[in-house]
Amino acid sequence: MTQDVINAVGRETVSAPSLGTRILTHHLLWPAVAFVVLIVACGVFSPGFLDITIRDGHLFGQLIDILRASATPLLLALGMCLVIASGGIDLSVGAVMAMSLAISLTFLKGSASANSVPTALVAIGLGLLIGLAVGLFNGTMVSVLKIQPFIATMIIMVAGRGIAMLMTKGQITTVYAAPFKAIGSGFFLGLPIPVVIAAVVTVLVLVVVRKTALGTLLESIGINRQAAHLAGVPAGAIILLVYGLCGLLAGLAGMVYGAPTMAADANNIGLMKELDAILCVVIGGTSLAGGKFYLSGTVIGALVLSTLERAVIIFRFPSQTTPLFKAVVVIVICVAQSRTLRERIARRSLRVQAAKGEVTR
Amino acid sequence: MRTRAARFTRILSRLTDRRFLPVLGTLLTLVIMLILGQIFFSTRRGGFISMPLFSNLLVDNSYLLLLAVGMTFVILTGGIDLSVGAVVALVGLVIARLLTSGVPLIPTLILAVLIGTSCGVLIGVMVQVFGIQPFIASLAVMFLARGLANIVSVISIGITIPANGRTDLYPGQAQFAALASWSIKFGEGRGIWRITAPMIIAFTVITIAFLVLHYTRFGRTVYGLGQGDGGTAVQRMGLRPDISKITVYAVSGTCAGIAGLLFALYTRSGYCLSGLGMELDAIAAVVIGGTLLAGGSGFVLGSVCGVFVYGLIQVLNARWGLQSWWAKVFIGAVLLVFVLLQRALTIQRTRRKQAALVMADAIDPEFR
């Protein structure tokens, strides 16, 4: 009913885009299409794919596995999305994952009561703390010293794994501690705890960013930091904040990712994860140039990425070919969203219309 | 007498030109590291600073030199190329696969380098035609190359002289093995050092890159593109920013292709996991070599110095008997120092630029 009215008005005032155009140009369209296509294709190819069963009160199934696998990239990507919105980038998150896991497991190994809940909480606190510390270091480099984000965060990316190795003294630290392990492999209300953590963090970030002015201020910084600063936006403080948050979430992601195996392998934990996180953000429609950002798109991006990884296995491709499919998805989505391409198509259709007009006249 | 002094001061002032300051910093670091090595690691039989040291540095880092040279072009335009490490792996594997199935050497090498070039062109087209950011475009090609490498083979393929002696069936393989072990030897005993094929290739490429960047129209365009105005200035000068931008990535891709060849010569094999993170080594070397990541300022020879600093850190680390991860910490620290140094220089530069603009406005308000 209302839509009809809008359409009727739209037809008269020309400038308002129709519903179809709005859907076609919506930022969530292409990632959502990719996600649905992947899920449907998997469901058709492997009939049991969409089943969810309940065992011992816990949910099991391929879809739950996908949710669980997307928890880590999502935690990284949420922080990354805010950093990218500010016009920056954070390459250090993979190394931060290794550092947080290294410090928490080393602490657990050294403590006498590794199986008690308070000890596990302290270990988690340490991991979060080191993430926050690295994030604030990055933030200081970017906001106070005004060093390019790429290179500022690359320092920790290079040195971070070395520091993690120093913590574990070059060993792969393994330890058994049930409460700590639970954050990676436990269940809460039937859902895997990583999924619960990711969901809670997503809601928290969404509320903080979108229900306060923070999101808008962040976008203004990403579009033009100088202008934002002149308009009274505390640009430096907000940039420091988003890098700190990104580091904090990376620390959390490291522990969630490493808890099921309880082994701190500083060389391999979180390797190339920063690139996955950036991919999630980009697939979600956020431009690396900064400014406008889409947290909902980022969530879908993380889901697309982990569904893709699962789909490669379901379609019985060798799992090493996953990068190839990632590349195809990124290229297709980026080209589809490319503003240059859209402008070119729009110009061509205008030209075609003009030509037709000439003919009829 | 007076003219000689004048000439000397002129040369000196040219050398201490503000533009060269970052590279001078790199050179200074290099010298300090060499002196440290000379003090701590000279034995009675020979000093630390010796021809074998430099020879080994070149042998161990020839592929990194190539990557850094290609990366310098891209970074000068304000772009980035993350695909080079994956391209090294892909090219190495293709070489190994083709040679072990009996393809002659020359066609294989040409194809290998062309694979690198086409990866670069792909990035360039995505960046220039579709307006995708270089970071994402090269990231996509990085995944593409990694995936393709995994399709070629997931296990390491060795390139050796065929064990059964059938060099007639596998001519390329034998020639490749011969090329890998070919060298001109100098000196005797512990002072022995050699010049190998990868060194000659690396030197040739560096020379060509230097000449192209500083003495051709394309080189001017590369510097112009890095001014951060979307190529407007370059276009008004009558140069071609669009073609040049694609070419820059093609140059980087080609260098990565040649680097893949050098890496295959170095390891005498191809492996899908080789070159992991190598793009960051290259970027770090370029930054240490005084090139601004924002583009527009930097030198090929600076990047070469950067690679030497990078290699020397690892040598010193090993001589000190520290575990290899310490090298990462040191490289991070050196990177930090250089980035802060560069920052201090750019602050000065922007102040001068602003002052110049104010002056220009005062003289001619229509100037802008």
XYZ file of C-alpha atoms in Angstrom:
729
model
C 0.000 0.000 0.000
C 2.562 2.506 1.156
C 4.926 1.178 -1.456
C 2.315 1.911 -4.127
C 2.051 5.464 -2.908
C 5.810 5.824 -2.946
C 5.935 4.350 -6.415
C 3.191 6.632 -7.620
C 4.956 9.641 -6.196
C 8.250 8.317 -7.514
C 6.881 8.117 -11.009
C 5.896 11.726 -10.963
C 8.945 13.199 -9.299
C 11.417 11.091 -11.343
C 14.320 11.800 -8.973
C 13.273 9.241 -6.301
C 14.707 5.826 -7.238
C 12.274 2.954 -7.674
C 12.286 -0.064 -5.363
C 14.054 -2.154 -8.003
C 16.872 0.365 -8.377
C 17.141 0.651 -4.621
C 17.561 -3.119 -4.301
C 19.975 -3.287 -7.223
C 22.181 -0.561 -5.789
C 21.921 -1.692 -2.152
C 25.342 -2.337 -0.638
C 24.267 -5.681 0.845
C 22.964 -7.096 -2.453
C 26.072 -8.738 -3.872
C 27.430 -10.232 -0.637
C 23.941 -11.509 0.246
C 23.519 -13.016 -3.216
C 26.925 -14.702 -2.914
C 25.987 -16.105 0.507
C 22.590 -17.437 -0.597
C 23.999 -18.922 -3.810
C 26.724 -20.710 -1.850
C 24.302 -22.105 0.751
C 21.774 -23.236 -1.880
C 24.471 -24.809 -4.041
C 25.844 -26.729 -1.062
C 22.326 -27.765 -0.025
C 21.576 -29.106 -3.512
C 24.891 -30.887 -3.876
C 24.927 -32.440 -0.420
C 21.354 -33.062 0.843
C 22.259 -33.323 4.534
C 23.918 -29.905 4.462
C 21.003 -27.908 5.824
C 20.163 -30.353 8.639
C 20.639 -29.265 12.219
C 20.492 -31.952 14.883
C 20.396 -31.716 18.660
C 22.746 -33.980 20.593
C 23.111 -33.701 24.395
C 21.225 -30.417 24.168
C 23.830 -28.936 21.783
C 23.199 -27.979 18.195
C 25.209 -29.778 15.543
C 25.325 -29.591 11.758
C 27.145 -28.081 8.838
C 25.452 -24.705 9.270
C 26.505 -24.572 12.933
C 30.052 -25.450 11.858
C 30.017 -22.556 9.410
C 28.829 -20.215 12.173
C 31.586 -21.485 14.448
C 34.220 -21.063 11.749
C 33.114 -17.514 11.022
C 33.440 -16.418 14.668
C 37.193 -15.692 14.500
C 37.197 -13.804 11.166
C 34.133 -11.879 12.342
C 35.797 -10.761 15.582
C 38.803 -9.561 13.565
C 36.668 -8.008 10.844
C 34.482 -5.948 13.215
C 37.520 -4.122 14.559
C 39.023 -3.958 11.083
C 35.811 -2.453 9.691
C 35.970 0.445 12.159
C 39.676 0.968 11.477
C 39.058 0.957 7.728
C 36.168 3.393 8.222
C 38.608 5.810 9.850
C 40.667 5.652 6.661
C 43.239 3.241 8.078
C 44.129 -0.430 8.025
C 45.417 -2.838 10.662
C 47.830 -5.487 9.416
C 48.882 -6.545 12.897
C 45.786 -8.530 13.919
C 47.200 -11.929 12.912
C 50.346 -11.333 14.945
C 48.220 -10.048 17.844
C 46.304 -13.332 17.792
C 49.575 -15.213 18.185
C 50.729 -12.876 20.971
C 47.508 -13.083 23.005
C 47.382 -16.870 22.798
C 51.069 -17.115 23.655
C 50.773 -14.956 26.768
C 47.587 -16.591 28.054
C 48.811 -20.156 27.562
C 52.239 -19.357 29.006
C 50.508 -17.907 32.063
C 48.286 -20.997 32.399
C 51.283 -23.270 32.084
C 53.089 -21.420 34.861
C 50.164 -21.303 37.257
C 49.509 -24.024 39.815
C 45.737 -23.973 39.382
C 45.273 -23.962 35.621
C 41.905 -25.691 35.943
C 40.248 -23.109 38.157
C 37.921 -20.535 36.665
C 39.612 -17.440 38.207
C 42.960 -18.464 36.704
C 41.332 -18.866 33.296
C 39.770 -15.430 33.661
C 43.157 -13.906 34.499
C 44.648 -15.652 31.452
C 41.895 -14.262 29.236
C 42.416 -10.844 30.807
C 46.137 -10.988 29.993
C 45.387 -11.905 26.375
C 42.921 -9.032 26.058
C 45.379 -6.679 27.719
C 48.190 -7.404 25.280
C 45.756 -6.995 22.386
C 44.651 -3.642 23.771
C 48.267 -2.582 24.339
C 49.259 -3.359 20.748
C 46.111 -1.658 19.480
C 46.905 1.482 21.461
C 50.496 1.403 20.184
C 49.183 1.263 16.615
C 46.664 3.968 17.402
C 49.333 6.244 18.871
C 51.510 5.787 15.803
C 48.620 6.669 13.520
C 46.830 9.403 15.452
C 49.620 11.161 17.357
C 52.662 10.586 15.150
C 50.516 10.578 11.982
C 52.345 7.648 10.416
C 50.625 5.837 7.572
C 48.456 3.052 9.032
C 49.808 0.449 6.607
C 53.396 0.845 7.733
C 52.589 1.643 11.369
C 50.749 -1.635 11.821
C 53.225 -3.563 9.691
C 55.840 -3.051 12.412
C 53.900 -5.245 14.839
C 52.995 -7.599 12.023
C 56.711 -8.271 11.487
C 57.887 -8.069 15.098
C 54.769 -9.453 16.835
C 55.393 -13.085 15.982
C 58.972 -12.697 17.153
C 57.711 -11.312 20.471
C 55.221 -14.185 20.755
C 58.112 -16.603 20.196
C 60.024 -14.870 23.011
C 57.060 -15.492 25.342
C 56.863 -19.174 24.509
C 60.690 -19.420 24.389
C 60.475 -20.790 20.868
C 58.373 -23.769 21.918
C 54.829 -24.683 20.964
C 53.362 -24.220 24.434
C 50.659 -26.776 25.219
C 48.688 -26.909 28.438
C 45.478 -28.478 29.662
C 42.964 -26.169 31.297
C 39.273 -27.009 30.932
C 37.789 -23.559 31.727
C 40.039 -21.844 29.158
C 39.397 -24.515 26.572
C 35.654 -23.917 26.965
C 35.823 -20.507 25.228
C 36.829 -22.330 22.056
C 34.965 -25.616 22.200
C 32.225 -25.265 24.841
C 28.495 -24.735 24.395
C 26.152 -22.147 25.874
C 22.379 -22.589 25.523
C 23.050 -25.174 22.818
C 25.207 -22.833 20.724
C 29.010 -23.079 20.457
C 30.600 -20.477 22.753
C 32.657 -18.845 19.923
C 29.386 -18.105 18.128
C 27.883 -16.644 21.298
C 30.974 -14.485 21.865
C 30.954 -13.248 18.273
C 27.224 -12.483 18.431
C 27.511 -10.600 21.730
C 30.487 -8.585 20.473
C 28.689 -7.792 17.216
C 25.625 -6.503 19.068
C 27.785 -4.485 21.482
C 29.776 -2.882 18.669
C 26.606 -2.185 16.673
C 24.936 -0.524 19.650
C 27.977 1.526 20.626
C 28.701 2.650 17.080
C 25.229 3.146 15.656
C 23.204 4.207 18.713
C 25.700 6.909 19.593
C 27.277 9.539 17.384
C 30.501 7.537 17.241
C 29.724 5.920 13.885
C 28.923 9.204 12.205
C 31.997 10.866 13.666
C 34.098 7.934 12.480
C 32.724 8.253 8.953
C 33.445 11.969 8.961
C 37.059 11.244 9.945
C 37.378 8.642 7.193
C 36.005 10.989 4.552
C 38.129 13.978 5.515
C 40.106 13.976 8.734
C 41.126 17.610 8.392
C 37.546 18.770 7.905
C 36.323 16.574 10.770
C 39.017 18.007 13.026
C 38.082 21.558 12.062
C 34.429 20.762 12.746
C 35.357 19.837 16.312
C 35.446 16.043 16.005
C 38.077 14.658 18.394
C 39.693 12.782 15.489
C 42.868 11.737 17.311
C 41.021 10.255 20.281
C 38.531 8.381 18.102
C 41.286 6.911 15.914
C 43.141 5.798 19.033
C 39.910 4.232 20.264
C 39.197 2.212 17.098
C 42.751 0.862 16.872
C 42.580 -0.053 20.562
C 39.271 -1.832 19.991
C 40.634 -3.621 16.923
C 43.620 -4.867 18.946
C 41.368 -5.922 21.834
C 39.104 -7.933 19.518
C 42.137 -9.481 17.801
C 43.380 -10.594 21.225
C 39.978 -12.163 21.930
C 39.948 -13.801 18.487
C 43.374 -15.336 19.114
C 42.168 -17.034 22.294
C 38.867 -18.189 20.773
C 40.765 -19.552 17.777
C 43.489 -21.287 19.764
C 41.467 -22.572 22.733
C 40.178 -25.808 21.096
C 43.733 -27.034 20.492
C 45.328 -25.340 23.529
C 48.620 -25.066 21.642
C 50.353 -21.696 21.177
C 52.183 -22.100 17.879
C 53.490 -18.544 17.493
C 54.573 -19.112 13.901
C 51.243 -20.270 12.586
C 48.361 -19.013 14.762
C 46.509 -16.335 12.842
C 48.824 -16.478 9.831
C 47.314 -14.405 6.987
C 44.191 -13.848 9.106
C 44.573 -10.089 8.690
C 43.981 -10.548 4.985
C 40.881 -12.676 5.610
C 39.553 -9.983 7.924
C 40.138 -7.289 5.320
C 38.401 -9.476 2.741
C 35.332 -9.822 5.021
C 35.123 -6.053 5.320
C 35.557 -5.476 1.579
C 33.087 -8.203 0.621
C 30.643 -6.449 2.951
C 30.727 -3.365 0.765
C 32.981 -1.104 2.844
C 35.501 0.770 0.735
C 39.162 0.642 1.744
C 39.248 4.377 1.068
C 37.477 4.933 4.394
C 34.314 6.783 5.269
C 31.046 4.898 4.984
C 31.119 1.490 6.627
C 28.703 -1.397 6.940
C 28.909 -3.632 10.016
C 25.998 -5.756 8.742
C 27.877 -6.248 5.475
C 30.956 -7.258 7.442
C 28.944 -9.953 9.247
C 27.745 -11.289 5.891
C 31.307 -11.053 4.571
C 32.548 -13.294 7.374
C 29.722 -15.755 6.693
C 30.475 -15.757 2.943
C 34.137 -16.431 3.624
C 33.606 -19.391 5.958
C 30.784 -20.804 3.795
C 33.136 -20.614 0.827
C 35.796 -22.538 2.722
C 33.207 -25.178 3.663
C 31.780 -25.297 0.119
C 35.194 -26.116 -1.335
C 35.282 -29.219 0.872
C 31.651 -30.173 0.117
C 32.231 -29.927 -3.633
C 35.218 -32.246 -3.111
C 37.738 -29.776 -4.519
C 41.179 -30.173 -2.977
C 41.186 -27.856 0.053
C 44.383 -26.187 -1.186
C 42.405 -24.587 -3.996
C 40.443 -22.431 -1.503
C 42.556 -19.315 -2.246
C 41.537 -19.571 -5.902
C 37.836 -19.386 -5.055
C 38.450 -16.579 -2.590
C 40.165 -14.677 -5.396
C 37.240 -15.240 -7.754
C 34.682 -14.072 -5.159
C 36.709 -10.963 -4.309
C 37.281 -10.021 -7.945
C 33.623 -10.556 -8.893
C 32.248 -8.623 -5.909
C 34.757 -5.785 -6.255
C 34.161 -5.417 -9.978
C 30.377 -5.557 -9.427
C 30.657 -2.814 -6.798
C 33.185 -0.802 -8.773
C 31.992 2.786 -9.043
C 34.007 3.338 -12.213
C 32.224 0.456 -13.917
C 28.812 1.687 -12.757
C 29.500 5.192 -14.011
C 30.617 3.798 -17.328
C 27.465 1.703 -17.684
C 25.295 4.623 -16.643
C 27.011 6.873 -19.188
C 26.534 4.293 -21.912
C 22.831 3.844 -21.148
C 22.453 7.631 -21.148
C 24.128 7.751 -24.535
C 21.859 4.986 -25.828
C 18.814 6.868 -24.552
C 20.046 10.048 -26.168
C 20.564 8.240 -29.448
C 17.041 6.800 -29.292
C 15.691 10.256 -28.531
C 17.415 11.579 -31.641
C 15.861 8.849 -33.755
C 12.302 9.344 -32.514
C 12.589 13.072 -32.810
C 91.959 26.170 -6.843
C 88.873 28.139 -6.082
C 86.838 26.402 -8.782
C 87.829 23.019 -7.453
C 86.595 23.972 -4.010
C 83.397 25.285 -5.535
C 82.887 22.085 -7.452
C 83.519 20.065 -4.313
C 80.964 21.997 -2.297
C 78.501 21.685 -5.151
C 78.887 17.913 -5.219
C 78.647 17.812 -1.450
C 75.478 19.881 -1.436
C 73.990 17.660 -4.117
C 74.795 14.586 -2.052
C 73.296 16.062 1.087
C 70.233 17.162 -0.854
C 67.110 16.753 1.249
C 65.823 14.146 -1.186
C 68.748 11.860 -0.459
C 68.503 12.120 3.325
C 66.489 8.915 3.852
C 68.862 6.928 1.659
C 71.834 8.424 3.496
C 70.220 7.196 6.711
C 70.007 3.715 5.246
C 73.630 3.848 4.124
C 74.677 5.020 7.577
C 72.810 2.088 9.165
C 74.525 -0.254 6.748
C 77.945 1.143 7.633
C 77.240 0.958 11.382
C 76.145 -2.654 11.050
C 79.254 -3.515 9.042
C 81.483 -1.842 11.656
C 79.695 -3.713 14.459
C 80.251 -6.937 12.572
C 83.894 -6.072 11.952
C 84.463 -5.377 15.662
C 82.673 -8.424 17.039
C 83.060 -11.113 14.417
C 86.501 -10.656 12.897
C 88.658 -13.712 13.413
C 92.405 -14.016 13.061
C 91.886 -15.684 9.716
C 89.815 -12.912 8.206
C 87.742 -9.823 8.858
C 83.960 -9.739 8.931
C 83.907 -7.282 6.052
C 85.122 -9.385 3.185
C 84.188 -10.354 -0.330
C 82.670 -13.688 0.795
C 80.272 -11.756 3.076
C 78.983 -9.590 0.234
C 78.916 -12.540 -2.135
C 76.815 -14.566 0.315
C 74.530 -11.605 0.981
C 73.840 -11.372 -2.742
C 73.353 -15.113 -3.129
C 70.854 -15.233 -0.240
C 68.944 -12.100 -1.222
C 69.029 -11.888 -5.021
C 65.308 -12.657 -5.329
C 64.490 -10.100 -2.639
C 66.480 -7.490 -4.605
C 64.289 -8.157 -7.624
C 61.075 -7.942 -5.611
C 62.202 -4.726 -3.918
C 63.046 -3.118 -7.266
C 59.620 -3.968 -8.703
C 57.909 -2.885 -5.488
C 59.733 0.462 -5.610
C 58.031 1.296 -8.921
C 54.603 0.458 -7.517
C 55.105 2.257 -4.207
C 56.434 5.354 -6.003
C 53.025 5.681 -7.689
C 51.372 5.415 -4.276
C 50.200 1.841 -4.867
C 51.112 -1.487 -3.326
C 51.582 -5.011 -4.685
C 50.841 -7.809 -2.226
C 50.861 -10.525 -4.871
C 54.612 -10.875 -5.411
C 55.238 -13.603 -2.811
C 52.510 -15.805 -4.266
C 53.770 -15.120 -7.790
C 57.236 -16.313 -6.724
C 55.697 -19.600 -5.551
C 53.591 -19.998 -8.707
C 56.469 -19.251 -11.078
C 58.839 -21.576 -9.195
C 56.347 -24.416 -9.369
C 55.578 -23.877 -13.059
C 59.309 -23.911 -13.848
C 59.812 -27.101 -11.832
C 56.759 -28.785 -13.364
C 57.631 -27.920 -16.958
C 61.317 -28.815 -16.660
C 60.612 -32.161 -14.998
C 58.202 -33.052 -17.792
C 60.784 -32.480 -20.491
C 60.191 -28.922 -21.738
C 63.421 -27.187 -22.826
C 64.912 -24.445 -20.651
C 64.454 -21.288 -22.739
C 60.685 -21.594 -23.442
C 60.130 -22.432 -19.766
C 61.961 -19.365 -18.554
C 60.157 -17.084 -20.998
C 56.792 -18.521 -19.940
C 57.732 -18.156 -16.270
C 58.515 -14.470 -16.604
C 55.380 -13.929 -18.700
C 53.250 -15.482 -15.932
C 54.618 -12.816 -13.609
C 53.927 -10.085 -16.150
C 50.337 -11.203 -16.689
C 49.666 -11.287 -12.928
C 50.913 -7.697 -12.815
C 48.811 -6.631 -15.799
C 45.745 -8.160 -14.145
C 46.312 -6.021 -11.035
C 46.985 -2.971 -13.195
C 43.741 -3.405 -15.138
C 41.729 -3.862 -11.951
C 43.299 -0.737 -10.471
C 43.137 1.479 -13.544
C 40.022 0.318 -15.389
C 37.772 -0.741 -12.520
C 39.051 1.690 -9.913
C 39.671 -1.044 -7.304
C 42.181 -0.084 -4.609
C 45.674 -1.526 -5.288
C 45.644 -3.247 -1.894
C 42.514 -5.273 -2.678
C 43.335 -5.847 -6.353
C 46.768 -7.235 -5.543
C 45.341 -9.201 -2.610
C 42.917 -10.901 -5.010
C 45.754 -11.750 -7.400
C 47.783 -13.024 -4.438
C 44.992 -15.492 -3.598
C 44.666 -16.337 -7.293
C 48.367 -17.110 -7.682
C 48.454 -19.112 -4.425
C 45.445 -21.138 -5.530
C 46.942 -21.799 -8.971
C 50.252 -22.801 -7.376
C 48.385 -25.307 -5.218
C 46.744 -26.711 -8.334
C 50.107 -27.156 -10.061
C 51.379 -29.199 -7.140
C 51.028 -29.346 -3.375
C 54.314 -31.151 -2.865
C 57.770 -29.781 -3.452
C 59.195 -30.543 -6.919
C 62.973 -30.781 -7.028
C 64.938 -29.780 -10.113
C 68.069 -31.893 -10.308
C 70.096 -33.605 -12.974
C 67.969 -36.687 -13.792
C 69.155 -39.597 -11.656
C 69.015 -42.122 -14.485
C 71.263 -39.892 -16.580
C 68.593 -39.369 -19.237
C 69.626 -35.799 -19.954
C 68.392 -36.288 -23.529
C 64.801 -36.739 -22.285
C 64.954 -33.893 -19.782
C 67.311 -31.383 -21.408
C 65.874 -28.395 -19.549
C 66.278 -29.985 -16.153
C 69.963 -30.672 -16.668
C 70.555 -27.185 -18.099
C 68.721 -25.619 -15.164
C 70.789 -27.590 -12.651
C 73.919 -26.519 -14.511
C 72.796 -22.884 -14.439
C 72.093 -23.116 -10.712
C 75.550 -24.428 -9.906
C 77.411 -22.225 -12.422
C 79.685 -19.629 -10.879
C 82.906 -17.717 -11.398
C 85.189 -18.337 -8.431
C 87.618 -15.815 -6.962
C 90.105 -16.102 -4.122
C 91.336 -19.136 -2.286
C 90.687 -21.100 0.895
C 88.429 -19.310 3.352
C 88.493 -16.145 1.256
C 86.763 -17.837 -1.640
C 83.847 -15.972 -3.182
C 81.875 -16.328 -6.354
C 79.711 -14.589 -8.884
C 76.615 -16.597 -9.745
C 73.985 -16.322 -12.460
C 71.309 -14.869 -10.113
C 73.732 -12.065 -9.153
C 74.286 -11.153 -12.793
C 70.536 -11.197 -13.470
C 69.847 -9.084 -10.382
C 72.516 -6.524 -11.327
C 71.188 -6.287 -14.876
C 67.637 -5.710 -13.687
C 68.715 -3.133 -11.104
C 70.678 -1.228 -13.767
C 67.775 -1.261 -16.214
C 65.350 -0.208 -13.479
C 67.643 2.646 -12.433
C 67.974 3.932 -15.995
C 64.255 3.598 -16.723
C 63.216 5.351 -13.522
C 65.570 8.307 -13.828
C 66.102 8.831 -17.542
C 62.852 8.006 -19.335
C 59.451 9.548 -19.829
C 57.884 6.537 -18.096
C 60.096 7.120 -15.060
C 58.953 10.756 -14.825
C 55.345 9.566 -15.018
C 55.930 7.109 -12.169
C 57.160 9.892 -9.881
C 54.366 12.165 -11.064
C 51.680 9.589 -10.335
C 52.829 9.505 -6.725
C 51.955 13.133 -6.115
C 48.504 12.131 -4.921
C 46.416 14.138 -7.375
C 45.045 11.173 -9.305
C 47.456 11.731 -12.187
C 46.114 15.186 -13.110
C 49.512 16.879 -13.048
C 51.044 14.118 -15.143
C 48.260 14.349 -17.689
C 48.689 18.118 -17.997
C 52.352 17.537 -18.693
C 51.300 15.470 -21.692
C 52.300 12.128 -20.202
C 50.097 9.052 -20.125
C 49.028 8.290 -16.536
C 46.560 5.507 -17.436
C 48.912 3.304 -19.456
C 51.774 4.021 -17.066
C 49.769 2.858 -14.070
C 49.109 -0.524 -15.684
C 52.749 -0.693 -16.793
C 53.965 -0.113 -13.236
C 52.139 -3.221 -12.040
C 53.363 -5.118 -15.083
C 56.925 -4.128 -14.119
C 56.379 -5.355 -10.579
C 54.821 -8.590 -11.853
C 57.708 -9.152 -14.272
C 60.218 -8.568 -11.484
C 58.276 -11.056 -9.346
C 58.429 -13.534 -12.231
C 62.200 -13.157 -12.507
C 62.435 -13.345 -8.706
C 60.515 -16.622 -8.882
C 63.128 -17.885 -11.326
C 65.953 -16.763 -9.015
C 64.263 -18.372 -6.030
C 63.915 -21.615 -7.978
C 67.623 -21.405 -8.847
C 68.411 -20.736 -5.171
C 66.347 -23.619 -3.756
C 66.603 -25.819 -6.887
C 62.952 -26.675 -6.455
C 59.431 -25.320 -6.591
C 57.103 -25.394 -3.598
C 53.609 -23.989 -3.134
C 54.350 -22.563 0.323
C 57.528 -20.724 -0.664
C 57.334 -16.952 -0.747
C 54.855 -16.798 2.142
C 55.098 -13.268 3.501
C 57.860 -12.404 1.037
C 55.848 -9.390 -0.171
C 56.177 -7.903 3.300
C 59.923 -8.480 3.317
C 60.046 -6.589 0.029
C 57.866 -3.739 1.324
C 59.935 -3.528 4.517
C 63.148 -3.374 2.475
C 61.723 -0.612 0.281
C 60.629 1.411 3.315
C 63.975 0.919 5.057
C 65.532 2.048 1.760
C 63.941 5.463 2.144
C 60.970 5.242 -0.201
C 57.831 6.941 1.099
C 54.856 4.606 1.209
C 52.657 7.542 0.199
C 54.481 7.632 -3.118
C 56.380 10.222 -5.086
C 59.707 9.954 -3.317
C 62.307 7.211 -3.338
C 65.064 5.528 -5.318
C 65.803 2.094 -6.739
C 69.284 2.165 -5.238
C 67.775 3.059 -1.864
C 65.705 -0.113 -1.999
C 68.845 -2.062 -2.866
C 70.465 -0.647 0.298
C 67.316 -1.579 2.183
C 67.635 -5.191 1.086
C 71.269 -5.226 2.244
C 70.274 -3.877 5.674
C 67.603 -6.551 5.798
C 70.020 -9.320 4.867
C 72.741 -8.043 7.183
C 70.355 -8.052 10.172
C 69.856 -11.762 9.585
C 73.577 -12.421 9.170
C 74.463 -10.540 12.364
C 71.628 -12.259 14.201
C 72.935 -15.664 13.174
C 76.545 -14.765 14.027
C 75.445 -13.611 17.459
C 73.937 -17.050 17.937
C 70.439 -15.727 18.605
C 67.365 -17.664 17.501
C 65.854 -16.643 14.201
C 62.811 -14.940 15.745
C 65.052 -12.261 17.223
C 65.725 -11.171 13.636
C 62.003 -10.409 13.263
C 62.062 -8.266 16.402
C 65.156 -6.390 15.165
C 63.647 -5.847 11.710
C 60.519 -4.492 13.369
C 62.648 -2.142 15.483
C 64.655 -0.909 12.475
C 61.413 -0.381 10.594
C 60.054 1.657 13.507
C 63.130 3.889 13.596
C 63.072 4.490 9.850
C 59.365 5.217 9.779
C 59.769 7.796 12.556
C 62.719 9.323 10.702
C 60.730 9.563 7.480
C 57.857 11.126 9.378
C 60.137 13.825 10.743
C 61.344 14.559 7.197
C 57.848 14.741 5.695
C 56.704 17.168 8.398
C 59.540 19.488 7.343
C 58.684 19.034 3.693
C 54.997 19.880 4.076
C 55.957 22.987 6.064
C 58.250 24.102 3.235
C 55.560 23.373 0.659
C 53.021 25.416 2.592
C 55.478 28.258 2.935
C 56.142 28.123 -0.808
C 52.421 28.231 -1.555
C 51.960 31.232 0.705
C 54.832 32.936 -1.118
C 53.339 32.101 -4.498
C 49.988 33.487 -3.418
C 51.623 36.700 -2.297
C 53.386 37.121 -5.633
C 50.582 36.024 -7.918
C 47.102 35.373 -6.484
C 46.003 33.796 -9.785
C 48.709 31.150 -9.431
C 46.414 28.469 -8.003
